[in-house]
């Protein structure tokens, strides 16, 4: 009998400081971020059992994350604490072109994770492993740790979901392209966003990008297109999912909410189209408040909005 949660996510959590657009320019809202941990919380808020694999610093920020995950019902039983390295930090500001990230994350505890730090039994007991390209980008050691987790998942028949999140401050485009394209054949669900994918593939249309990832070996692609909704591609199906209209104030973490909600609904037994439609609405709702975690909706709110959306 497995003691692992159904969804295991691996990566780096970041204490978030978000400066609201309408603020005085000096006041920051402290929250929580890090794409892979956002996915775990989004899944948990939809009712799925979710756990997280990372390393935290021995600092107030690490303590805050452990408190958050306990409150959210995210399993942190295999999270480690590094003796000297800190927990990473992100700063989010807002401008005419959307939200912008700045980081204090070099040498963070999570970036020092190695393959030996990945508990293969924990991964093998899950039904989904979620990995992000950001987790691969933060260091060579972390990249190898993510590879180790993917290998453990595949060996155990655990499905791998993968977000191609691109952060060019962490690695150059060619390195990112090579690693991301090499990872995709080992994944069951690929969760790219349109703007990142246009840079990674050199292609422009959603249909071209979805085809590209399918040809690399991904059985299912859910391409996130922000205010244009999503495109689901699998087998012979290409399904456009219209955007759910909201008064958006901050898109931080919206793609992560999509990922976690999609996995949660697949676990509930939804078919991929039903799961993607649910995830699309959940992601839209998450943009109506500031920060990556606070506005992530819970299942009842998504169900109500989905009913209205039909």
Tab-separated table of N, CA, C and O in Angstrom, residues 7 36 48 54 59 61 84 176 179 209 214 297:
chain	number	residue	atom	x	y	z
A	7	UNK	N	-0.384	12.922	-6.521
A	7	UNK	CA	0.426	13.834	-7.336
A	7	UNK	C	1.654	14.231	-6.529
A	7	UNK	O	1.530	14.742	-5.415
A	36	UNK	N	6.294	24.917	-9.324
A	36	UNK	CA	5.974	23.522	-8.999
A	36	UNK	C	5.204	23.398	-7.687
A	36	UNK	O	4.345	22.518	-7.550
A	48	UNK	N	-7.448	16.954	-4.678
A	48	UNK	CA	-6.511	15.856	-4.945
A	48	UNK	C	-5.510	15.728	-3.802
A	48	UNK	O	-5.230	16.697	-3.091
A	54	UNK	N	11.325	18.989	-2.353
A	54	UNK	CA	12.230	20.128	-2.469
A	54	UNK	C	13.153	20.134	-1.266
A	54	UNK	O	13.086	19.256	-0.396
A	59	UNK	N	15.485	28.749	7.678
A	59	UNK	CA	15.184	30.168	7.844
A	59	UNK	C	13.675	30.345	8.029
A	59	UNK	O	12.911	29.387	7.930
A	61	UNK	N	11.659	31.634	6.125
A	61	UNK	CA	10.958	31.367	4.871
A	61	UNK	C	10.656	29.879	4.721
A	61	UNK	O	9.563	29.488	4.305
A	84	UNK	N	22.868	25.280	5.488
A	84	UNK	CA	23.414	26.632	5.284
A	84	UNK	C	22.769	27.407	4.143
A	84	UNK	O	22.762	28.641	4.162
A	176	UNK	N	18.170	25.657	-22.970
A	176	UNK	CA	16.784	25.361	-22.585
A	176	UNK	C	16.099	24.514	-23.656
A	176	UNK	O	15.442	23.508	-23.354
A	179	UNK	N	17.391	20.836	-23.650
A	179	UNK	CA	16.969	20.044	-22.491
A	179	UNK	C	15.465	19.796	-22.508
A	179	UNK	O	15.003	18.672	-22.248
A	209	UNK	N	2.596	24.569	-32.858
A	209	UNK	CA	3.326	24.254	-31.626
A	209	UNK	C	2.843	22.929	-31.034
A	209	UNK	O	3.653	22.081	-30.629
A	214	UNK	N	3.712	17.025	-30.047
A	214	UNK	CA	3.212	15.668	-30.290
A	214	UNK	C	4.242	14.846	-31.056
A	214	UNK	O	4.484	13.672	-30.752
A	297	UNK	N	-8.281	29.207	-6.895
A	297	UNK	CA	-9.639	28.887	-6.436
A	297	UNK	C	-9.760	27.460	-5.910
A	297	UNK	O	-8.952	26.594	-6.244
